[in-house]
């Protein structure tokens, strides 16, 4: 999908980190009560992006911090809204943990809320956050907005994000493109990083 807002906010990488939001069996296991149909395609894209980042590190010495979040339990407001919590058995990452530099457990939409994410990013001099994961309009969008107000440049990777369906997904990205984030693709991210 084309985002006209992108013309004003091109991507020039300086000190980025990759954030993989809630890519866990709760959303990606077909036996889970919260399985997202179509998530298998996004998981392939995320794994491919992680593989490219690993190659960039080996070939060019370009090491980008990778942070993964796990949603577990639930804040009081989340419990009231959804009427459930994410149990321990649904809190396993679906990506290779060896590629992850920092793992965060969270109990609400915002990956910055009551976690050490901001501290980790600041210690590593990060000023740009590349966001992937699920769900686009909930945890990913909330984290993107939260990161923006903290001063980070936000890049949403369209083909590495997913939601309940394409309408939630694209509506969220369109809103973010207007005032918070540049929307990109995994291929563009890799090409830009190679030449940064």
PDB file of C-alpha atoms in Angstrom:
ATOM      1  CA  UNK A   1       0.000   0.000   0.000  1.00  0.00           C
ATOM      2  CA  UNK A   2       1.228   3.508  -0.802  1.00  0.00           C
ATOM      3  CA  UNK A   3       1.365   6.129   1.968  1.00  0.00           C
ATOM      4  CA  UNK A   4       1.512   9.690   0.593  1.00  0.00           C
ATOM      5  CA  UNK A   5       2.782  10.887   3.986  1.00  0.00           C
ATOM      6  CA  UNK A   6       6.052   9.069   3.337  1.00  0.00           C
ATOM      7  CA  UNK A   7       7.135  11.742   0.852  1.00  0.00           C
ATOM      8  CA  UNK A   8       7.718  14.107   3.786  1.00  0.00           C
ATOM      9  CA  UNK A   9       9.445  11.566   6.046  1.00  0.00           C
ATOM     10  CA  UNK A  10      12.021   9.479   4.224  1.00  0.00           C
ATOM     11  CA  UNK A  11      14.077   6.892   6.084  1.00  0.00           C
ATOM     12  CA  UNK A  12      17.703   7.663   6.856  1.00  0.00           C
ATOM     13  CA  UNK A  13      19.082   5.327   9.480  1.00  0.00           C
ATOM     14  CA  UNK A  14      21.369   6.638  12.201  1.00  0.00           C
ATOM     15  CA  UNK A  15      21.067   4.495  15.350  1.00  0.00           C
ATOM     16  CA  UNK A  16      18.093   2.159  14.961  1.00  0.00           C
ATOM     17  CA  UNK A  17      16.869  -0.806  16.993  1.00  0.00           C
ATOM     18  CA  UNK A  18      14.402  -3.465  15.901  1.00  0.00           C
ATOM     19  CA  UNK A  19      11.424  -4.150  18.157  1.00  0.00           C
ATOM     20  CA  UNK A  20       9.574  -7.465  17.746  1.00  0.00           C
ATOM     21  CA  UNK A  21       6.260  -7.068  19.555  1.00  0.00           C
ATOM     22  CA  UNK A  22       4.495 -10.119  21.031  1.00  0.00           C
ATOM     23  CA  UNK A  23       5.585 -12.662  18.413  1.00  0.00           C
ATOM     24  CA  UNK A  24       4.621 -15.457  20.775  1.00  0.00           C
ATOM     25  CA  UNK A  25       2.573 -18.614  20.654  1.00  0.00           C
ATOM     26  CA  UNK A  26      -0.491 -16.805  22.065  1.00  0.00           C
ATOM     27  CA  UNK A  27      -1.013 -15.189  18.647  1.00  0.00           C
ATOM     28  CA  UNK A  28       0.842 -17.616  16.357  1.00  0.00           C
ATOM     29  CA  UNK A  29      -0.179 -21.086  17.601  1.00  0.00           C
ATOM     30  CA  UNK A  30      -3.284 -22.405  15.851  1.00  0.00           C
ATOM     31  CA  UNK A  31      -4.447 -23.997  19.116  1.00  0.00           C
ATOM     32  CA  UNK A  32      -4.388 -20.682  20.986  1.00  0.00           C
ATOM     33  CA  UNK A  33      -7.658 -18.855  21.757  1.00  0.00           C
ATOM     34  CA  UNK A  34      -6.051 -15.679  20.311  1.00  0.00           C
ATOM     35  CA  UNK A  35      -4.565 -17.168  17.111  1.00  0.00           C
ATOM     36  CA  UNK A  36      -4.382 -14.592  14.309  1.00  0.00           C
ATOM     37  CA  UNK A  37      -5.259 -16.037  10.923  1.00  0.00           C
ATOM     38  CA  UNK A  38      -2.569 -14.989   8.452  1.00  0.00           C
ATOM     39  CA  UNK A  39       0.098 -14.627  11.109  1.00  0.00           C
ATOM     40  CA  UNK A  40       2.192 -17.420   9.571  1.00  0.00           C
ATOM     41  CA  UNK A  41       2.999 -15.177   6.586  1.00  0.00           C
ATOM     42  CA  UNK A  42       4.093 -12.342   8.879  1.00  0.00           C
ATOM     43  CA  UNK A  43       6.213 -14.724  10.961  1.00  0.00           C
ATOM     44  CA  UNK A  44       8.047 -15.782   7.797  1.00  0.00           C
ATOM     45  CA  UNK A  45       8.692 -12.119   6.954  1.00  0.00           C
ATOM     46  CA  UNK A  46       9.952 -11.329  10.466  1.00  0.00           C
ATOM     47  CA  UNK A  47      12.268 -14.348  10.445  1.00  0.00           C
ATOM     48  CA  UNK A  48      13.576 -13.321   7.023  1.00  0.00           C
ATOM     49  CA  UNK A  49      14.214  -9.770   8.295  1.00  0.00           C
ATOM     50  CA  UNK A  50      16.044 -11.138  11.349  1.00  0.00           C
ATOM     51  CA  UNK A  51      18.144 -13.324   9.055  1.00  0.00           C
ATOM     52  CA  UNK A  52      19.059 -10.317   6.921  1.00  0.00           C
ATOM     53  CA  UNK A  53      20.033  -8.339  10.022  1.00  0.00           C
ATOM     54  CA  UNK A  54      22.237 -11.218  11.146  1.00  0.00           C
ATOM     55  CA  UNK A  55      23.927 -11.236   7.709  1.00  0.00           C
ATOM     56  CA  UNK A  56      24.427  -7.465   7.812  1.00  0.00           C
ATOM     57  CA  UNK A  57      26.161  -7.933  11.138  1.00  0.00           C
ATOM     58  CA  UNK A  58      28.452 -10.648   9.761  1.00  0.00           C
ATOM     59  CA  UNK A  59      29.217  -9.035   6.401  1.00  0.00           C
ATOM     60  CA  UNK A  60      29.256  -5.321   7.213  1.00  0.00           C
ATOM     61  CA  UNK A  61      29.781  -5.367  10.970  1.00  0.00           C
ATOM     62  CA  UNK A  62      26.484  -3.506  11.299  1.00  0.00           C
ATOM     63  CA  UNK A  63      24.922  -4.613  14.584  1.00  0.00           C
ATOM     64  CA  UNK A  64      21.376  -3.463  15.243  1.00  0.00           C
ATOM     65  CA  UNK A  65      19.965  -4.125  18.733  1.00  0.00           C
ATOM     66  CA  UNK A  66      16.982  -6.475  18.644  1.00  0.00           C
ATOM     67  CA  UNK A  67      14.366  -6.288  21.387  1.00  0.00           C
ATOM     68  CA  UNK A  68      11.474  -8.737  21.764  1.00  0.00           C
ATOM     69  CA  UNK A  69       8.417  -8.282  23.934  1.00  0.00           C
ATOM     70  CA  UNK A  70       6.307 -10.999  25.510  1.00  0.00           C
ATOM     71  CA  UNK A  71       2.801 -10.220  26.675  1.00  0.00           C
ATOM     72  CA  UNK A  72       2.069 -12.118  29.879  1.00  0.00           C
ATOM     73  CA  UNK A  73      -0.663 -11.811  32.474  1.00  0.00           C
ATOM     74  CA  UNK A  74      -2.612  -8.593  32.181  1.00  0.00           C
ATOM     75  CA  UNK A  75      -2.916  -5.200  33.844  1.00  0.00           C
ATOM     76  CA  UNK A  76      -6.103  -4.477  35.759  1.00  0.00           C
ATOM     77  CA  UNK A  77      -7.468  -2.419  32.864  1.00  0.00           C
ATOM     78  CA  UNK A  78      -6.622  -5.194  30.398  1.00  0.00           C
ATOM     79  CA  UNK A  79      -8.364  -7.746  32.608  1.00  0.00           C
ATOM     80  CA  UNK A  80     -11.471  -5.558  32.802  1.00  0.00           C
ATOM     81  CA  UNK A  81     -11.501  -4.968  29.053  1.00  0.00           C
ATOM     82  CA  UNK A  82     -10.772  -8.485  27.796  1.00  0.00           C
ATOM     83  CA  UNK A  83     -11.953 -10.575  30.749  1.00  0.00           C
ATOM     84  CA  UNK A  84      -8.846 -12.779  30.633  1.00  0.00           C
ATOM     85  CA  UNK A  85      -5.072 -12.887  31.028  1.00  0.00           C
ATOM     86  CA  UNK A  86      -2.263 -14.370  28.940  1.00  0.00           C
ATOM     87  CA  UNK A  87      -1.184 -17.514  30.733  1.00  0.00           C
ATOM     88  CA  UNK A  88       2.439 -18.638  31.066  1.00  0.00           C
ATOM     89  CA  UNK A  89       1.981 -21.434  28.507  1.00  0.00           C
ATOM     90  CA  UNK A  90       1.141 -18.826  25.851  1.00  0.00           C
ATOM     91  CA  UNK A  91       4.222 -16.694  26.577  1.00  0.00           C
ATOM     92  CA  UNK A  92       6.818 -18.412  24.386  1.00  0.00           C
ATOM     93  CA  UNK A  93       8.589 -16.513  21.619  1.00  0.00           C
ATOM     94  CA  UNK A  94       8.156 -17.787  18.055  1.00  0.00           C
ATOM     95  CA  UNK A  95      11.487 -16.368  16.895  1.00  0.00           C
ATOM     96  CA  UNK A  96      15.025 -17.543  17.611  1.00  0.00           C
ATOM     97  CA  UNK A  97      15.858 -16.159  21.068  1.00  0.00           C
ATOM     98  CA  UNK A  98      19.577 -16.304  20.270  1.00  0.00           C
ATOM     99  CA  UNK A  99      19.041 -13.355  17.914  1.00  0.00           C
ATOM    100  CA  UNK A 100      17.401 -11.248  20.642  1.00  0.00           C
ATOM    101  CA  UNK A 101      19.541  -8.827  22.641  1.00  0.00           C
ATOM    102  CA  UNK A 102      16.903  -7.861  25.177  1.00  0.00           C
ATOM    103  CA  UNK A 103      13.589  -9.490  26.100  1.00  0.00           C
ATOM    104  CA  UNK A 104      10.824  -7.593  27.872  1.00  0.00           C
ATOM    105  CA  UNK A 105       7.748  -8.928  29.628  1.00  0.00           C
ATOM    106  CA  UNK A 106       4.796  -6.580  29.609  1.00  0.00           C
ATOM    107  CA  UNK A 107       1.183  -6.781  30.773  1.00  0.00           C
ATOM    108  CA  UNK A 108      -0.411  -4.012  28.722  1.00  0.00           C
ATOM    109  CA  UNK A 109      -0.305  -2.610  25.183  1.00  0.00           C
ATOM    110  CA  UNK A 110       2.600  -0.195  25.646  1.00  0.00           C
ATOM    111  CA  UNK A 111       6.049  -1.839  25.612  1.00  0.00           C
ATOM    112  CA  UNK A 112       7.472   1.240  27.360  1.00  0.00           C
ATOM    113  CA  UNK A 113       5.019   1.158  30.291  1.00  0.00           C
ATOM    114  CA  UNK A 114       6.728  -0.065  33.492  1.00  0.00           C
ATOM    115  CA  UNK A 115       9.499  -1.835  31.543  1.00  0.00           C
ATOM    116  CA  UNK A 116      13.194  -1.146  30.928  1.00  0.00           C
ATOM    117  CA  UNK A 117      12.772  -0.602  27.184  1.00  0.00           C
ATOM    118  CA  UNK A 118      13.492   3.142  27.224  1.00  0.00           C
ATOM    119  CA  UNK A 119      16.532   2.599  29.451  1.00  0.00           C
ATOM    120  CA  UNK A 120      17.911  -0.138  27.150  1.00  0.00           C
ATOM    121  CA  UNK A 121      17.473   2.025  24.049  1.00  0.00           C
ATOM    122  CA  UNK A 122      19.133   5.034  25.652  1.00  0.00           C
ATOM    123  CA  UNK A 123      22.107   2.970  26.883  1.00  0.00           C
ATOM    124  CA  UNK A 124      22.631   1.801  23.281  1.00  0.00           C
ATOM    125  CA  UNK A 125      22.248   5.299  21.815  1.00  0.00           C
ATOM    126  CA  UNK A 126      19.136   4.318  19.847  1.00  0.00           C
ATOM    127  CA  UNK A 127      17.076   7.126  18.352  1.00  0.00           C
ATOM    128  CA  UNK A 128      15.030   5.187  15.783  1.00  0.00           C
ATOM    129  CA  UNK A 129      12.697   2.286  16.483  1.00  0.00           C
ATOM    130  CA  UNK A 130      11.778  -0.195  13.744  1.00  0.00           C
ATOM    131  CA  UNK A 131       8.574  -1.922  14.865  1.00  0.00           C
ATOM    132  CA  UNK A 132       7.341  -5.380  13.833  1.00  0.00           C
ATOM    133  CA  UNK A 133       4.895  -7.828  15.424  1.00  0.00           C
ATOM    134  CA  UNK A 134       1.257  -8.010  16.490  1.00  0.00           C
ATOM    135  CA  UNK A 135      -1.351  -6.619  16.783  1.00  0.00           C
ATOM    136  CA  UNK A 136      -0.842  -3.577  14.597  1.00  0.00           C
ATOM    137  CA  UNK A 137      -3.681  -1.495  16.071  1.00  0.00           C
ATOM    138  CA  UNK A 138      -3.146  -2.462  19.720  1.00  0.00           C
ATOM    139  CA  UNK A 139       0.332  -3.174  21.141  1.00  0.00           C
ATOM    140  CA  UNK A 140       2.289  -2.070  18.069  1.00  0.00           C
ATOM    141  CA  UNK A 141       0.416   1.200  17.576  1.00  0.00           C
ATOM    142  CA  UNK A 142       0.373   2.044  21.295  1.00  0.00           C
ATOM    143  CA  UNK A 143       4.109   1.399  21.538  1.00  0.00           C
ATOM    144  CA  UNK A 144       4.747   3.450  18.391  1.00  0.00           C
ATOM    145  CA  UNK A 145       2.871   6.443  19.801  1.00  0.00           C
ATOM    146  CA  UNK A 146       4.587   6.060  23.157  1.00  0.00           C
ATOM    147  CA  UNK A 147       7.993   5.902  21.475  1.00  0.00           C
ATOM    148  CA  UNK A 148       7.214   8.963  19.375  1.00  0.00           C
ATOM    149  CA  UNK A 149       6.361  11.106  22.408  1.00  0.00           C
ATOM    150  CA  UNK A 150       9.642   9.949  23.983  1.00  0.00           C
ATOM    151  CA  UNK A 151      11.546  11.344  21.005  1.00  0.00           C
ATOM    152  CA  UNK A 152      12.207   8.242  18.893  1.00  0.00           C
ATOM    153  CA  UNK A 153      11.734   8.217  15.133  1.00  0.00           C
ATOM    154  CA  UNK A 154       9.281   5.391  14.454  1.00  0.00           C
ATOM    155  CA  UNK A 155       9.319   3.079  11.429  1.00  0.00           C
ATOM    156  CA  UNK A 156       6.501   0.549  11.046  1.00  0.00           C
ATOM    157  CA  UNK A 157       7.359  -2.458   8.841  1.00  0.00           C
ATOM    158  CA  UNK A 158       4.093  -3.101   7.024  1.00  0.00           C
ATOM    159  CA  UNK A 159       4.794  -6.685   5.919  1.00  0.00           C
ATOM    160  CA  UNK A 160       6.160  -7.643   9.364  1.00  0.00           C
ATOM    161  CA  UNK A 161       3.069  -6.486  11.271  1.00  0.00           C
ATOM    162  CA  UNK A 162      -0.333  -8.129  11.500  1.00  0.00           C
ATOM    163  CA  UNK A 163      -3.739  -7.845  13.116  1.00  0.00           C
ATOM    164  CA  UNK A 164      -7.152  -9.496  13.402  1.00  0.00           C
ATOM    165  CA  UNK A 165      -7.709  -8.620   9.747  1.00  0.00           C
ATOM    166  CA  UNK A 166      -6.446  -6.281   7.052  1.00  0.00           C
ATOM    167  CA  UNK A 167      -8.876  -3.485   7.959  1.00  0.00           C
ATOM    168  CA  UNK A 168      -7.538  -3.064  11.481  1.00  0.00           C
ATOM    169  CA  UNK A 169      -4.011  -3.403  10.101  1.00  0.00           C
ATOM    170  CA  UNK A 170      -4.235  -0.798   7.346  1.00  0.00           C
ATOM    171  CA  UNK A 171      -6.386   1.649   9.335  1.00  0.00           C
ATOM    172  CA  UNK A 172      -3.790   1.634  12.104  1.00  0.00           C
ATOM    173  CA  UNK A 173      -0.901   2.175   9.692  1.00  0.00           C
ATOM    174  CA  UNK A 174      -2.751   4.998   7.926  1.00  0.00           C
ATOM    175  CA  UNK A 175      -3.346   6.775  11.247  1.00  0.00           C
ATOM    176  CA  UNK A 176       0.271   6.297  12.321  1.00  0.00           C
ATOM    177  CA  UNK A 177       1.532   7.566   8.947  1.00  0.00           C
ATOM    178  CA  UNK A 178      -0.338  10.831   9.462  1.00  0.00           C
ATOM    179  CA  UNK A 179       1.341  11.866  12.687  1.00  0.00           C
ATOM    180  CA  UNK A 180       3.674   9.323  14.259  1.00  0.00           C
ATOM    181  CA  UNK A 181       5.534   6.925  11.969  1.00  0.00           C
ATOM    182  CA  UNK A 182       7.043   6.241   8.581  1.00  0.00           C
ATOM    183  CA  UNK A 183       5.583   3.118   6.986  1.00  0.00           C
ATOM    184  CA  UNK A 184       8.104   0.871   5.246  1.00  0.00           C
ATOM    185  CA  UNK A 185       8.655  -2.691   4.020  1.00  0.00           C
ATOM    186  CA  UNK A 186      11.208  -5.256   5.129  1.00  0.00           C
ATOM    187  CA  UNK A 187      12.988  -5.083   1.755  1.00  0.00           C
ATOM    188  CA  UNK A 188      13.299  -1.308   1.970  1.00  0.00           C
ATOM    189  CA  UNK A 189      14.625  -1.589   5.534  1.00  0.00           C
ATOM    190  CA  UNK A 190      17.372  -3.990   4.426  1.00  0.00           C
ATOM    191  CA  UNK A 191      18.369  -1.850   1.445  1.00  0.00           C
ATOM    192  CA  UNK A 192      18.481   1.328   3.520  1.00  0.00           C
ATOM    193  CA  UNK A 193      20.554  -0.370   6.224  1.00  0.00           C
ATOM    194  CA  UNK A 194      23.056  -1.658   3.670  1.00  0.00           C
ATOM    195  CA  UNK A 195      23.701   1.894   2.531  1.00  0.00           C
ATOM    196  CA  UNK A 196      23.537   3.675   5.882  1.00  0.00           C
TER     197      UNK A 196
END
